[in-house]
Amino acid sequence: MKFDILTLFPEMFDSLKESIIGRAIEKHLIEIDITNIRDFSKDKHKKVDDTPYGGGAGMVIRPDIVYDAYKSVKDEKAKVIYMSPKGKVLDQKKVKELANEEHLIIICGHYEGIDQRVLDEIVDEEISIGDYVLTGGEIPAMVLIDSVSRYVEGVLNKDSIIEESFSNNLLEYPQYTRPEEFRGVRVPEVLLSGHHENIKKWREEQSLNITRKNRPDLLNR
Ligand code: 4G4
């Protein structure tokens, strides 16, 4: 799976070199190519933005510069995604859908966003990671890449994918490891019993309880 990222802040993506995603890159299971939109400025000061027509605060990124950056990575088969607080909110179902794509081109906005004309021309899907505003689309792009990469064959071991939050519309049960007693609190006895049927029942109960408490909306789906 290939991810092309169009951004004004390429260094922000350095953290993807760590941990599981970093390993997936080294193993060539995924490829992440970063394009600096600023490289396509024709201006001697490398300016990429300008004031909004109609007035208002802030700056808007010019459409011609974004279009030239897009042309440099363009591929008819790629799906083009714009990270934006106005997008459809990402969920695990959408993550799985995107994991079936061969090539994603992800555009990160900044300032007041990007001129609408180039978005209308090239973007297939506008996606938000939640109902809050950030200074740029880079962190949302990393959230998308991380969540989608988990579904690429070989990135995770298979069991971790099946038993996780949302896979059955429930949140995950709590996990425990050694020591058996920590600050006077013992690991729930059932987990030490070796009784697999009871363990399964206890975990389902715990899942239901935490979902009722934190995400009752998930129970009516
Ligand atoms: C596009 C338009 C995504 C991108 C405006 C991006 C939150 C999300 C941005 C902006 C983002 C999200 C600067 C408001 C960048 N903020 N929820 N900011 N803004 O996925």
JSON list of C-alpha atoms and ligand atoms in Angstrom, two decimals:
[
{"chain": "A", "resi": 1, "resn": "MET", "atom": "CA", "xyz": [0.00, 0.00, 0.00]},
{"chain": "A", "resi": 2, "resn": "LYS", "atom": "CA", "xyz": [1.32, 3.40, -0.97]},
{"chain": "A", "resi": 3, "resn": "PHE", "atom": "CA", "xyz": [0.58, 6.70, 0.77]},
{"chain": "A", "resi": 4, "resn": "ASP", "atom": "CA", "xyz": [1.50, 10.01, -0.90]},
{"chain": "A", "resi": 5, "resn": "ILE", "atom": "CA", "xyz": [1.25, 12.99, 1.43]},
{"chain": "A", "resi": 6, "resn": "LEU", "atom": "CA", "xyz": [1.05, 16.59, 0.20]},
{"chain": "A", "resi": 7, "resn": "THR", "atom": "CA", "xyz": [2.01, 18.94, 3.04]},
{"chain": "A", "resi": 8, "resn": "LEU", "atom": "CA", "xyz": [3.72, 22.22, 3.92]},
{"chain": "A", "resi": 9, "resn": "PHE", "atom": "CA", "xyz": [5.33, 20.55, 6.98]},
{"chain": "A", "resi": 10, "resn": "PRO", "atom": "CA", "xyz": [7.11, 17.34, 5.86]},
{"chain": "A", "resi": 11, "resn": "GLU", "atom": "CA", "xyz": [9.14, 17.03, 9.12]},
{"chain": "A", "resi": 12, "resn": "MET", "atom": "CA", "xyz": [5.95, 16.40, 11.07]},
{"chain": "A", "resi": 13, "resn": "PHE", "atom": "CA", "xyz": [5.83, 12.93, 9.52]},
{"chain": "A", "resi": 14, "resn": "ASP", "atom": "CA", "xyz": [9.18, 11.84, 11.01]},
{"chain": "A", "resi": 15, "resn": "SER", "atom": "CA", "xyz": [7.36, 10.11, 13.87]},
{"chain": "A", "resi": 16, "resn": "LEU", "atom": "CA", "xyz": [5.96, 7.52, 11.43]},
{"chain": "A", "resi": 17, "resn": "LYS", "atom": "CA", "xyz": [9.46, 6.02, 11.31]},
{"chain": "A", "resi": 18, "resn": "GLU", "atom": "CA", "xyz": [8.92, 4.67, 14.85]},
{"chain": "A", "resi": 19, "resn": "SER", "atom": "CA", "xyz": [7.41, 1.45, 16.14]},
{"chain": "A", "resi": 20, "resn": "ILE", "atom": "CA", "xyz": [5.01, -0.73, 14.14]},
{"chain": "A", "resi": 21, "resn": "ILE", "atom": "CA", "xyz": [4.55, 1.68, 11.20]},
{"chain": "A", "resi": 22, "resn": "GLY", "atom": "CA", "xyz": [8.33, 2.17, 10.96]},
{"chain": "A", "resi": 23, "resn": "ARG", "atom": "CA", "xyz": [8.79, -1.60, 10.82]},
{"chain": "A", "resi": 24, "resn": "ALA", "atom": "CA", "xyz": [6.09, -1.88, 8.13]},
{"chain": "A", "resi": 25, "resn": "ILE", "atom": "CA", "xyz": [8.00, 0.66, 6.02]},
{"chain": "A", "resi": 26, "resn": "GLU", "atom": "CA", "xyz": [11.30, -1.20, 6.48]},
{"chain": "A", "resi": 27, "resn": "LYS", "atom": "CA", "xyz": [9.59, -4.47, 5.50]},
{"chain": "A", "resi": 28, "resn": "HIS", "atom": "CA", "xyz": [8.19, -2.70, 2.36]},
{"chain": "A", "resi": 29, "resn": "LEU", "atom": "CA", "xyz": [4.62, -3.58, 3.40]},
{"chain": "A", "resi": 30, "resn": "ILE", "atom": "CA", "xyz": [3.72, 0.10, 3.09]},
{"chain": "A", "resi": 31, "resn": "GLU", "atom": "CA", "xyz": [5.42, 3.04, 1.38]},
{"chain": "A", "resi": 32, "resn": "ILE", "atom": "CA", "xyz": [5.03, 6.64, 2.55]},
{"chain": "A", "resi": 33, "resn": "ASP", "atom": "CA", "xyz": [6.19, 9.38, 0.16]},
{"chain": "A", "resi": 34, "resn": "ILE", "atom": "CA", "xyz": [6.08, 12.98, 1.29]},
{"chain": "A", "resi": 35, "resn": "THR", "atom": "CA", "xyz": [5.80, 15.92, -1.11]},
{"chain": "A", "resi": 36, "resn": "ASN", "atom": "CA", "xyz": [6.42, 19.47, 0.11]},
{"chain": "A", "resi": 37, "resn": "ILE", "atom": "CA", "xyz": [3.75, 21.69, -1.45]},
{"chain": "A", "resi": 38, "resn": "ARG", "atom": "CA", "xyz": [6.12, 24.65, -1.03]},
{"chain": "A", "resi": 39, "resn": "ASP", "atom": "CA", "xyz": [8.49, 23.12, -3.63]},
{"chain": "A", "resi": 40, "resn": "PHE", "atom": "CA", "xyz": [5.83, 24.00, -6.24]},
{"chain": "A", "resi": 41, "resn": "SER", "atom": "CA", "xyz": [5.70, 27.71, -5.44]},
{"chain": "A", "resi": 42, "resn": "LYS", "atom": "CA", "xyz": [6.84, 29.79, -8.43]},
{"chain": "A", "resi": 43, "resn": "ASP", "atom": "CA", "xyz": [7.53, 32.77, -6.20]},
{"chain": "A", "resi": 44, "resn": "LYS", "atom": "CA", "xyz": [11.08, 33.77, -5.20]},
{"chain": "A", "resi": 45, "resn": "HIS", "atom": "CA", "xyz": [9.97, 33.91, -1.55]},
{"chain": "A", "resi": 46, "resn": "LYS", "atom": "CA", "xyz": [8.38, 30.44, -1.84]},
{"chain": "A", "resi": 47, "resn": "LYS", "atom": "CA", "xyz": [4.98, 31.91, -0.90]},
{"chain": "A", "resi": 48, "resn": "VAL", "atom": "CA", "xyz": [2.07, 29.46, -1.15]},
{"chain": "A", "resi": 49, "resn": "ASP", "atom": "CA", "xyz": [-0.87, 31.37, 0.34]},
{"chain": "A", "resi": 50, "resn": "ASP", "atom": "CA", "xyz": [-2.78, 34.61, -0.13]},
{"chain": "A", "resi": 51, "resn": "THR", "atom": "CA", "xyz": [-5.60, 36.60, 1.47]},
{"chain": "A", "resi": 52, "resn": "PRO", "atom": "CA", "xyz": [-9.18, 35.29, 1.06]},
{"chain": "A", "resi": 53, "resn": "TYR", "atom": "CA", "xyz": [-11.44, 36.85, -1.59]},
{"chain": "A", "resi": 54, "resn": "GLY", "atom": "CA", "xyz": [-14.43, 38.38, 0.16]},
{"chain": "A", "resi": 55, "resn": "GLY", "atom": "CA", "xyz": [-12.32, 39.28, 3.17]},
{"chain": "A", "resi": 56, "resn": "GLY", "atom": "CA", "xyz": [-11.88, 37.62, 6.53]},
{"chain": "A", "resi": 57, "resn": "ALA", "atom": "CA", "xyz": [-9.06, 36.51, 8.77]},
{"chain": "A", "resi": 58, "resn": "GLY", "atom": "CA", "xyz": [-6.06, 34.39, 7.81]},
{"chain": "A", "resi": 59, "resn": "MET", "atom": "CA", "xyz": [-4.65, 33.06, 4.58]},
{"chain": "A", "resi": 60, "resn": "VAL", "atom": "CA", "xyz": [-5.79, 30.54, 1.97]},
{"chain": "A", "resi": 61, "resn": "ILE", "atom": "CA", "xyz": [-3.45, 28.18, 0.09]},
{"chain": "A", "resi": 62, "resn": "ARG", "atom": "CA", "xyz": [-3.38, 28.88, -3.67]},
{"chain": "A", "resi": 63, "resn": "PRO", "atom": "CA", "xyz": [-5.02, 26.29, -5.96]},
{"chain": "A", "resi": 64, "resn": "ASP", "atom": "CA", "xyz": [-2.36, 26.35, -8.71]},
{"chain": "A", "resi": 65, "resn": "ILE", "atom": "CA", "xyz": [0.43, 25.38, -6.31]},
{"chain": "A", "resi": 66, "resn": "VAL", "atom": "CA", "xyz": [-1.55, 22.50, -4.79]},
{"chain": "A", "resi": 67, "resn": "TYR", "atom": "CA", "xyz": [-2.51, 21.35, -8.31]},
{"chain": "A", "resi": 68, "resn": "ASP", "atom": "CA", "xyz": [1.13, 21.24, -9.44]},
{"chain": "A", "resi": 69, "resn": "ALA", "atom": "CA", "xyz": [2.10, 19.29, -6.29]},
{"chain": "A", "resi": 70, "resn": "TYR", "atom": "CA", "xyz": [-0.77, 16.87, -7.03]},
{"chain": "A", "resi": 71, "resn": "LYS", "atom": "CA", "xyz": [0.31, 16.44, -10.68]},
{"chain": "A", "resi": 72, "resn": "SER", "atom": "CA", "xyz": [3.77, 15.37, -9.48]},
{"chain": "A", "resi": 73, "resn": "VAL", "atom": "CA", "xyz": [2.31, 12.29, -7.70]},
{"chain": "A", "resi": 74, "resn": "LYS", "atom": "CA", "xyz": [-0.84, 11.81, -9.81]},
{"chain": "A", "resi": 75, "resn": "ASP", "atom": "CA", "xyz": [-2.06, 8.29, -10.57]},
{"chain": "A", "resi": 76, "resn": "GLU", "atom": "CA", "xyz": [-5.51, 7.62, -12.12]},
{"chain": "A", "resi": 77, "resn": "LYS", "atom": "CA", "xyz": [-6.05, 4.66, -9.77]},
{"chain": "A", "resi": 78, "resn": "ALA", "atom": "CA", "xyz": [-5.25, 6.60, -6.58]},
{"chain": "A", "resi": 79, "resn": "LYS", "atom": "CA", "xyz": [-7.94, 7.81, -4.17]},
{"chain": "A", "resi": 80, "resn": "VAL", "atom": "CA", "xyz": [-7.40, 11.46, -3.20]},
{"chain": "A", "resi": 81, "resn": "ILE", "atom": "CA", "xyz": [-8.29, 12.39, 0.40]},
{"chain": "A", "resi": 82, "resn": "TYR", "atom": "CA", "xyz": [-8.45, 15.86, 1.96]},
{"chain": "A", "resi": 83, "resn": "MET", "atom": "CA", "xyz": [-8.10, 15.97, 5.77]},
{"chain": "A", "resi": 84, "resn": "SER", "atom": "CA", "xyz": [-10.54, 18.62, 6.99]},
{"chain": "A", "resi": 85, "resn": "PRO", "atom": "CA", "xyz": [-12.81, 19.37, 9.96]},
{"chain": "A", "resi": 86, "resn": "LYS", "atom": "CA", "xyz": [-15.68, 19.61, 7.40]},
{"chain": "A", "resi": 87, "resn": "GLY", "atom": "CA", "xyz": [-15.17, 16.01, 6.22]},
{"chain": "A", "resi": 88, "resn": "LYS", "atom": "CA", "xyz": [-17.07, 12.83, 7.00]},
{"chain": "A", "resi": 89, "resn": "VAL", "atom": "CA", "xyz": [-15.93, 11.56, 10.40]},
{"chain": "A", "resi": 90, "resn": "LEU", "atom": "CA", "xyz": [-13.55, 8.60, 10.19]},
{"chain": "A", "resi": 91, "resn": "ASP", "atom": "CA", "xyz": [-14.65, 5.34, 11.78]},
{"chain": "A", "resi": 92, "resn": "GLN", "atom": "CA", "xyz": [-13.36, 1.75, 11.79]},
{"chain": "A", "resi": 93, "resn": "LYS", "atom": "CA", "xyz": [-15.64, 0.80, 8.86]},
{"chain": "A", "resi": 94, "resn": "LYS", "atom": "CA", "xyz": [-14.14, 3.56, 6.69]},
{"chain": "A", "resi": 95, "resn": "VAL", "atom": "CA", "xyz": [-10.63, 2.54, 7.82]},
{"chain": "A", "resi": 96, "resn": "LYS", "atom": "CA", "xyz": [-11.23, -1.03, 6.58]},
{"chain": "A", "resi": 97, "resn": "GLU", "atom": "CA", "xyz": [-12.61, 0.30, 3.26]},
{"chain": "A", "resi": 98, "resn": "LEU", "atom": "CA", "xyz": [-9.54, 2.47, 2.68]},
{"chain": "A", "resi": 99, "resn": "ALA", "atom": "CA", "xyz": [-7.26, -0.48, 3.49]},
{"chain": "A", "resi": 100, "resn": "ASN", "atom": "CA", "xyz": [-8.48, -2.09, 0.24]},
{"chain": "A", "resi": 101, "resn": "GLU", "atom": "CA", "xyz": [-7.05, 0.78, -1.84]},
{"chain": "A", "resi": 102, "resn": "GLU", "atom": "CA", "xyz": [-3.69, 0.41, -3.56]},
{"chain": "A", "resi": 103, "resn": "HIS", "atom": "CA", "xyz": [-2.68, 4.09, -3.45]},
{"chain": "A", "resi": 104, "resn": "LEU", "atom": "CA", "xyz": [-3.91, 6.97, -1.27]},
{"chain": "A", "resi": 105, "resn": "ILE", "atom": "CA", "xyz": [-2.96, 10.60, -1.92]},
{"chain": "A", "resi": 106, "resn": "ILE", "atom": "CA", "xyz": [-3.55, 12.60, 1.26]},
{"chain": "A", "resi": 107, "resn": "ILE", "atom": "CA", "xyz": [-3.70, 16.40, 1.18]},
{"chain": "A", "resi": 108, "resn": "CYS", "atom": "CA", "xyz": [-3.01, 18.34, 4.39]},
{"chain": "A", "resi": 109, "resn": "GLY", "atom": "CA", "xyz": [-4.37, 21.88, 4.69]},
{"chain": "A", "resi": 110, "resn": "HIS", "atom": "CA", "xyz": [-3.13, 24.63, 6.96]},
{"chain": "A", "resi": 111, "resn": "TYR", "atom": "CA", "xyz": [-4.07, 28.27, 7.73]},
{"chain": "A", "resi": 112, "resn": "GLU", "atom": "CA", "xyz": [-7.72, 28.72, 6.66]},
{"chain": "A", "resi": 113, "resn": "GLY", "atom": "CA", "xyz": [-7.51, 25.81, 4.23]},
{"chain": "A", "resi": 114, "resn": "ILE", "atom": "CA", "xyz": [-7.07, 25.43, 0.46]},
{"chain": "A", "resi": 115, "resn": "ASP", "atom": "CA", "xyz": [-8.85, 27.24, -2.41]},
{"chain": "A", "resi": 116, "resn": "GLN", "atom": "CA", "xyz": [-12.07, 25.29, -3.10]},
{"chain": "A", "resi": 117, "resn": "ARG", "atom": "CA", "xyz": [-11.51, 25.09, -6.89]},
{"chain": "A", "resi": 118, "resn": "VAL", "atom": "CA", "xyz": [-8.57, 22.69, -6.70]},
{"chain": "A", "resi": 119, "resn": "LEU", "atom": "CA", "xyz": [-10.36, 20.60, -4.06]},
{"chain": "A", "resi": 120, "resn": "ASP", "atom": "CA", "xyz": [-13.42, 20.27, -6.35]},
{"chain": "A", "resi": 121, "resn": "GLU", "atom": "CA", "xyz": [-11.09, 19.24, -9.18]},
{"chain": "A", "resi": 122, "resn": "ILE", "atom": "CA", "xyz": [-8.97, 16.55, -7.49]},
{"chain": "A", "resi": 123, "resn": "VAL", "atom": "CA", "xyz": [-10.43, 15.37, -4.13]},
{"chain": "A", "resi": 124, "resn": "ASP", "atom": "CA", "xyz": [-12.45, 12.13, -3.95]},
{"chain": "A", "resi": 125, "resn": "GLU", "atom": "CA", "xyz": [-13.16, 12.16, -0.20]},
{"chain": "A", "resi": 126, "resn": "GLU", "atom": "CA", "xyz": [-13.01, 14.81, 2.52]},
{"chain": "A", "resi": 127, "resn": "ILE", "atom": "CA", "xyz": [-12.33, 13.12, 5.87]},
{"chain": "A", "resi": 128, "resn": "SER", "atom": "CA", "xyz": [-12.28, 14.43, 9.46]},
{"chain": "A", "resi": 129, "resn": "ILE", "atom": "CA", "xyz": [-10.83, 12.51, 12.41]},
{"chain": "A", "resi": 130, "resn": "GLY", "atom": "CA", "xyz": [-13.36, 14.05, 14.84]},
{"chain": "A", "resi": 131, "resn": "ASP", "atom": "CA", "xyz": [-15.33, 17.14, 15.78]},
{"chain": "A", "resi": 132, "resn": "TYR", "atom": "CA", "xyz": [-12.51, 19.48, 16.76]},
{"chain": "A", "resi": 133, "resn": "VAL", "atom": "CA", "xyz": [-10.25, 21.94, 14.95]},
{"chain": "A", "resi": 134, "resn": "LEU", "atom": "CA", "xyz": [-6.46, 21.53, 14.64]},
{"chain": "A", "resi": 135, "resn": "THR", "atom": "CA", "xyz": [-3.84, 23.86, 13.18]},
{"chain": "A", "resi": 136, "resn": "GLY", "atom": "CA", "xyz": [-3.19, 21.53, 10.24]},
{"chain": "A", "resi": 137, "resn": "GLY", "atom": "CA", "xyz": [-4.19, 18.29, 8.51]},
{"chain": "A", "resi": 138, "resn": "GLU", "atom": "CA", "xyz": [-0.86, 16.57, 9.29]},
{"chain": "A", "resi": 139, "resn": "ILE", "atom": "CA", "xyz": [-1.88, 14.90, 12.57]},
{"chain": "A", "resi": 140, "resn": "PRO", "atom": "CA", "xyz": [-5.18, 13.73, 11.00]},
{"chain": "A", "resi": 141, "resn": "ALA", "atom": "CA", "xyz": [-3.18, 12.31, 8.04]},
{"chain": "A", "resi": 142, "resn": "MET", "atom": "CA", "xyz": [-0.97, 10.37, 10.46]},
{"chain": "A", "resi": 143, "resn": "VAL", "atom": "CA", "xyz": [-4.05, 9.05, 12.26]},
{"chain": "A", "resi": 144, "resn": "LEU", "atom": "CA", "xyz": [-5.43, 7.85, 8.92]},
{"chain": "A", "resi": 145, "resn": "ILE", "atom": "CA", "xyz": [-2.15, 6.21, 7.85]},
{"chain": "A", "resi": 146, "resn": "ASP", "atom": "CA", "xyz": [-1.72, 4.48, 11.21]},
{"chain": "A", "resi": 147, "resn": "SER", "atom": "CA", "xyz": [-5.28, 3.14, 11.37]},
{"chain": "A", "resi": 148, "resn": "VAL", "atom": "CA", "xyz": [-5.30, 1.96, 7.72]},
{"chain": "A", "resi": 149, "resn": "SER", "atom": "CA", "xyz": [-1.82, 0.39, 7.87]},
{"chain": "A", "resi": 150, "resn": "ARG", "atom": "CA", "xyz": [-2.93, -1.93, 10.71]},
{"chain": "A", "resi": 151, "resn": "TYR", "atom": "CA", "xyz": [-5.10, -3.72, 8.12]},
{"chain": "A", "resi": 152, "resn": "VAL", "atom": "CA", "xyz": [-2.30, -4.22, 5.60]},
{"chain": "A", "resi": 153, "resn": "GLU", "atom": "CA", "xyz": [-1.27, -7.89, 5.50]},
{"chain": "A", "resi": 154, "resn": "GLY", "atom": "CA", "xyz": [1.78, -8.54, 7.68]},
{"chain": "A", "resi": 155, "resn": "VAL", "atom": "CA", "xyz": [1.77, -5.26, 9.63]},
{"chain": "A", "resi": 156, "resn": "LEU", "atom": "CA", "xyz": [0.08, -6.79, 12.71]},
{"chain": "A", "resi": 157, "resn": "ASN", "atom": "CA", "xyz": [-0.20, -10.37, 13.81]},
{"chain": "A", "resi": 158, "resn": "LYS", "atom": "CA", "xyz": [-3.68, -11.58, 12.85]},
{"chain": "A", "resi": 159, "resn": "ASP", "atom": "CA", "xyz": [-5.17, -12.13, 16.36]},
{"chain": "A", "resi": 160, "resn": "SER", "atom": "CA", "xyz": [-4.72, -8.47, 17.36]},
{"chain": "A", "resi": 161, "resn": "ILE", "atom": "CA", "xyz": [-7.01, -7.35, 14.56]},
{"chain": "A", "resi": 162, "resn": "ILE", "atom": "CA", "xyz": [-9.95, -9.62, 15.40]},
{"chain": "A", "resi": 163, "resn": "GLU", "atom": "CA", "xyz": [-10.18, -8.95, 19.18]},
{"chain": "A", "resi": 164, "resn": "GLU", "atom": "CA", "xyz": [-10.28, -5.19, 19.42]},
{"chain": "A", "resi": 165, "resn": "SER", "atom": "CA", "xyz": [-12.56, -2.30, 20.18]},
{"chain": "A", "resi": 166, "resn": "PHE", "atom": "CA", "xyz": [-15.29, -1.62, 17.57]},
{"chain": "A", "resi": 167, "resn": "SER", "atom": "CA", "xyz": [-14.84, -4.94, 15.75]},
{"chain": "A", "resi": 168, "resn": "ASN", "atom": "CA", "xyz": [-18.10, -6.14, 17.43]},
{"chain": "A", "resi": 169, "resn": "ASN", "atom": "CA", "xyz": [-19.51, -2.66, 18.14]},
{"chain": "A", "resi": 170, "resn": "LEU", "atom": "CA", "xyz": [-18.19, -2.99, 21.72]},
{"chain": "A", "resi": 171, "resn": "LEU", "atom": "CA", "xyz": [-15.21, -1.47, 23.49]},
{"chain": "A", "resi": 172, "resn": "GLU", "atom": "CA", "xyz": [-12.40, -3.77, 24.53]},
{"chain": "A", "resi": 173, "resn": "TYR", "atom": "CA", "xyz": [-12.25, -5.57, 27.91]},
{"chain": "A", "resi": 174, "resn": "PRO", "atom": "CA", "xyz": [-9.44, -4.62, 30.34]},
{"chain": "A", "resi": 175, "resn": "GLN", "atom": "CA", "xyz": [-6.02, -6.30, 30.14]},
{"chain": "A", "resi": 176, "resn": "TYR", "atom": "CA", "xyz": [-3.76, -7.44, 33.02]},
{"chain": "A", "resi": 177, "resn": "THR", "atom": "CA", "xyz": [-0.19, -8.76, 33.28]},
{"chain": "A", "resi": 178, "resn": "ARG", "atom": "CA", "xyz": [2.34, -9.50, 36.08]},
{"chain": "A", "resi": 179, "resn": "PRO", "atom": "CA", "xyz": [2.61, -8.88, 38.97]},
{"chain": "A", "resi": 180, "resn": "GLU", "atom": "CA", "xyz": [-0.38, -10.82, 40.33]},
{"chain": "A", "resi": 181, "resn": "GLU", "atom": "CA", "xyz": [-0.73, -8.14, 43.05]},
{"chain": "A", "resi": 182, "resn": "PHE", "atom": "CA", "xyz": [0.00, -4.43, 42.45]},
{"chain": "A", "resi": 183, "resn": "ARG", "atom": "CA", "xyz": [-0.38, -1.92, 45.31]},
{"chain": "A", "resi": 184, "resn": "GLY", "atom": "CA", "xyz": [-2.70, -4.32, 47.10]},
{"chain": "A", "resi": 185, "resn": "VAL", "atom": "CA", "xyz": [-4.91, -4.95, 44.06]},
{"chain": "A", "resi": 186, "resn": "ARG", "atom": "CA", "xyz": [-5.04, -8.51, 42.69]},
{"chain": "A", "resi": 187, "resn": "VAL", "atom": "CA", "xyz": [-5.61, -9.48, 39.05]},
{"chain": "A", "resi": 188, "resn": "PRO", "atom": "CA", "xyz": [-9.27, -10.64, 38.71]},
{"chain": "A", "resi": 189, "resn": "GLU", "atom": "CA", "xyz": [-9.26, -14.30, 39.90]},
{"chain": "A", "resi": 190, "resn": "VAL", "atom": "CA", "xyz": [-11.13, -15.60, 36.84]},
{"chain": "A", "resi": 191, "resn": "LEU", "atom": "CA", "xyz": [-8.15, -14.70, 34.61]},
{"chain": "A", "resi": 192, "resn": "LEU", "atom": "CA", "xyz": [-5.89, -16.95, 36.74]},
{"chain": "A", "resi": 193, "resn": "SER", "atom": "CA", "xyz": [-8.37, -19.84, 36.73]},
{"chain": "A", "resi": 194, "resn": "GLY", "atom": "CA", "xyz": [-7.50, -21.26, 33.30]},
{"chain": "A", "resi": 195, "resn": "HIS", "atom": "CA", "xyz": [-11.27, -21.72, 32.76]},
{"chain": "A", "resi": 196, "resn": "HIS", "atom": "CA", "xyz": [-11.54, -20.45, 29.18]},
{"chain": "A", "resi": 197, "resn": "GLU", "atom": "CA", "xyz": [-15.33, -20.38, 29.04]},
{"chain": "A", "resi": 198, "resn": "ASN", "atom": "CA", "xyz": [-15.58, -18.30, 32.24]},
{"chain": "A", "resi": 199, "resn": "ILE", "atom": "CA", "xyz": [-12.83, -15.98, 31.03]},
{"chain": "A", "resi": 200, "resn": "LYS", "atom": "CA", "xyz": [-14.70, -15.39, 27.77]},
{"chain": "A", "resi": 201, "resn": "LYS", "atom": "CA", "xyz": [-17.95, -14.67, 29.64]},
{"chain": "A", "resi": 202, "resn": "TRP", "atom": "CA", "xyz": [-16.20, -12.29, 32.06]},
{"chain": "A", "resi": 203, "resn": "ARG", "atom": "CA", "xyz": [-14.56, -10.38, 29.22]},
{"chain": "A", "resi": 204, "resn": "GLU", "atom": "CA", "xyz": [-17.86, -10.03, 27.31]},
{"chain": "A", "resi": 205, "resn": "GLU", "atom": "CA", "xyz": [-19.46, -8.67, 30.50]},
{"chain": "A", "resi": 206, "resn": "GLN", "atom": "CA", "xyz": [-16.60, -6.19, 30.99]},
{"chain": "A", "resi": 207, "resn": "SER", "atom": "CA", "xyz": [-16.90, -5.07, 27.34]},
{"chain": "A", "resi": 208, "resn": "LEU", "atom": "CA", "xyz": [-20.61, -4.47, 27.75]},
{"chain": "A", "resi": 209, "resn": "ASN", "atom": "CA", "xyz": [-20.10, -2.52, 31.03]},
{"chain": "A", "resi": 210, "resn": "ILE", "atom": "CA", "xyz": [-17.42, -0.18, 29.66]},
{"chain": "A", "resi": 211, "resn": "THR", "atom": "CA", "xyz": [-19.44, 0.39, 26.47]},
{"chain": "A", "resi": 212, "resn": "ARG", "atom": "CA", "xyz": [-22.58, 1.23, 28.50]},
{"chain": "A", "resi": 213, "resn": "LYS", "atom": "CA", "xyz": [-20.55, 3.65, 30.62]},
{"chain": "A", "resi": 214, "resn": "ASN", "atom": "CA", "xyz": [-18.44, 5.44, 27.95]},
{"chain": "A", "resi": 215, "resn": "ARG", "atom": "CA", "xyz": [-20.17, 4.85, 24.59]},
{"chain": "A", "resi": 216, "resn": "PRO", "atom": "CA", "xyz": [-23.86, 3.93, 25.01]},
{"chain": "A", "resi": 217, "resn": "ASP", "atom": "CA", "xyz": [-24.38, 5.19, 21.43]},
{"chain": "A", "resi": 218, "resn": "LEU", "atom": "CA", "xyz": [-22.51, 2.09, 20.13]},
{"chain": "A", "resi": 219, "resn": "LEU", "atom": "CA", "xyz": [-25.12, -0.26, 21.65]},
{"chain": "A", "resi": 220, "resn": "ASN", "atom": "CA", "xyz": [-27.98, 0.93, 19.41]},
{"chain": "A", "resi": 221, "resn": "ARG", "atom": "CA", "xyz": [-26.28, 0.17, 16.09]},
{"chain": "B", "resi": 1, "resn": "4G4", "atom": "C1", "xyz": [-8.78, 22.14, 6.07]},
{"chain": "B", "resi": 1, "resn": "4G4", "atom": "C2", "xyz": [-9.52, 23.29, 6.32]},
{"chain": "B", "resi": 1, "resn": "4G4", "atom": "C3", "xyz": [-8.54, 18.30, 10.03]},
{"chain": "B", "resi": 1, "resn": "4G4", "atom": "C4", "xyz": [-7.81, 21.75, 6.98]},
{"chain": "B", "resi": 1, "resn": "4G4", "atom": "C5", "xyz": [-9.29, 24.01, 7.45]},
{"chain": "B", "resi": 1, "resn": "4G4", "atom": "C6", "xyz": [-7.80, 19.42, 9.70]},
{"chain": "B", "resi": 1, "resn": "4G4", "atom": "C7", "xyz": [-9.10, 19.31, 12.12]},
{"chain": "B", "resi": 1, "resn": "4G4", "atom": "C8", "xyz": [-9.20, 18.23, 11.25]},
{"chain": "B", "resi": 1, "resn": "4G4", "atom": "C9", "xyz": [-7.56, 22.48, 8.13]},
{"chain": "B", "resi": 1, "resn": "4G4", "atom": "C10", "xyz": [-8.32, 23.63, 8.37]},
{"chain": "B", "resi": 1, "resn": "4G4", "atom": "C11", "xyz": [-7.73, 20.47, 10.61]},
{"chain": "B", "resi": 1, "resn": "4G4", "atom": "C12", "xyz": [-10.02, 17.03, 11.63]},
{"chain": "B", "resi": 1, "resn": "4G4", "atom": "C13", "xyz": [-6.95, 25.09, 9.77]},
{"chain": "B", "resi": 1, "resn": "4G4", "atom": "C14", "xyz": [-9.28, 24.66, 10.37]},
{"chain": "B", "resi": 1, "resn": "4G4", "atom": "C15", "xyz": [-6.52, 22.01, 9.09]},
{"chain": "B", "resi": 1, "resn": "4G4", "atom": "N1", "xyz": [-8.40, 20.38, 11.80]},
{"chain": "B", "resi": 1, "resn": "4G4", "atom": "N2", "xyz": [-10.92, 17.16, 12.60]},
{"chain": "B", "resi": 1, "resn": "4G4", "atom": "N3", "xyz": [-7.08, 21.65, 10.37]},
{"chain": "B", "resi": 1, "resn": "4G4", "atom": "N4", "xyz": [-8.15, 24.40, 9.53]},
{"chain": "B", "resi": 1, "resn": "4G4", "atom": "O1", "xyz": [-9.85, 15.99, 11.03]}
]
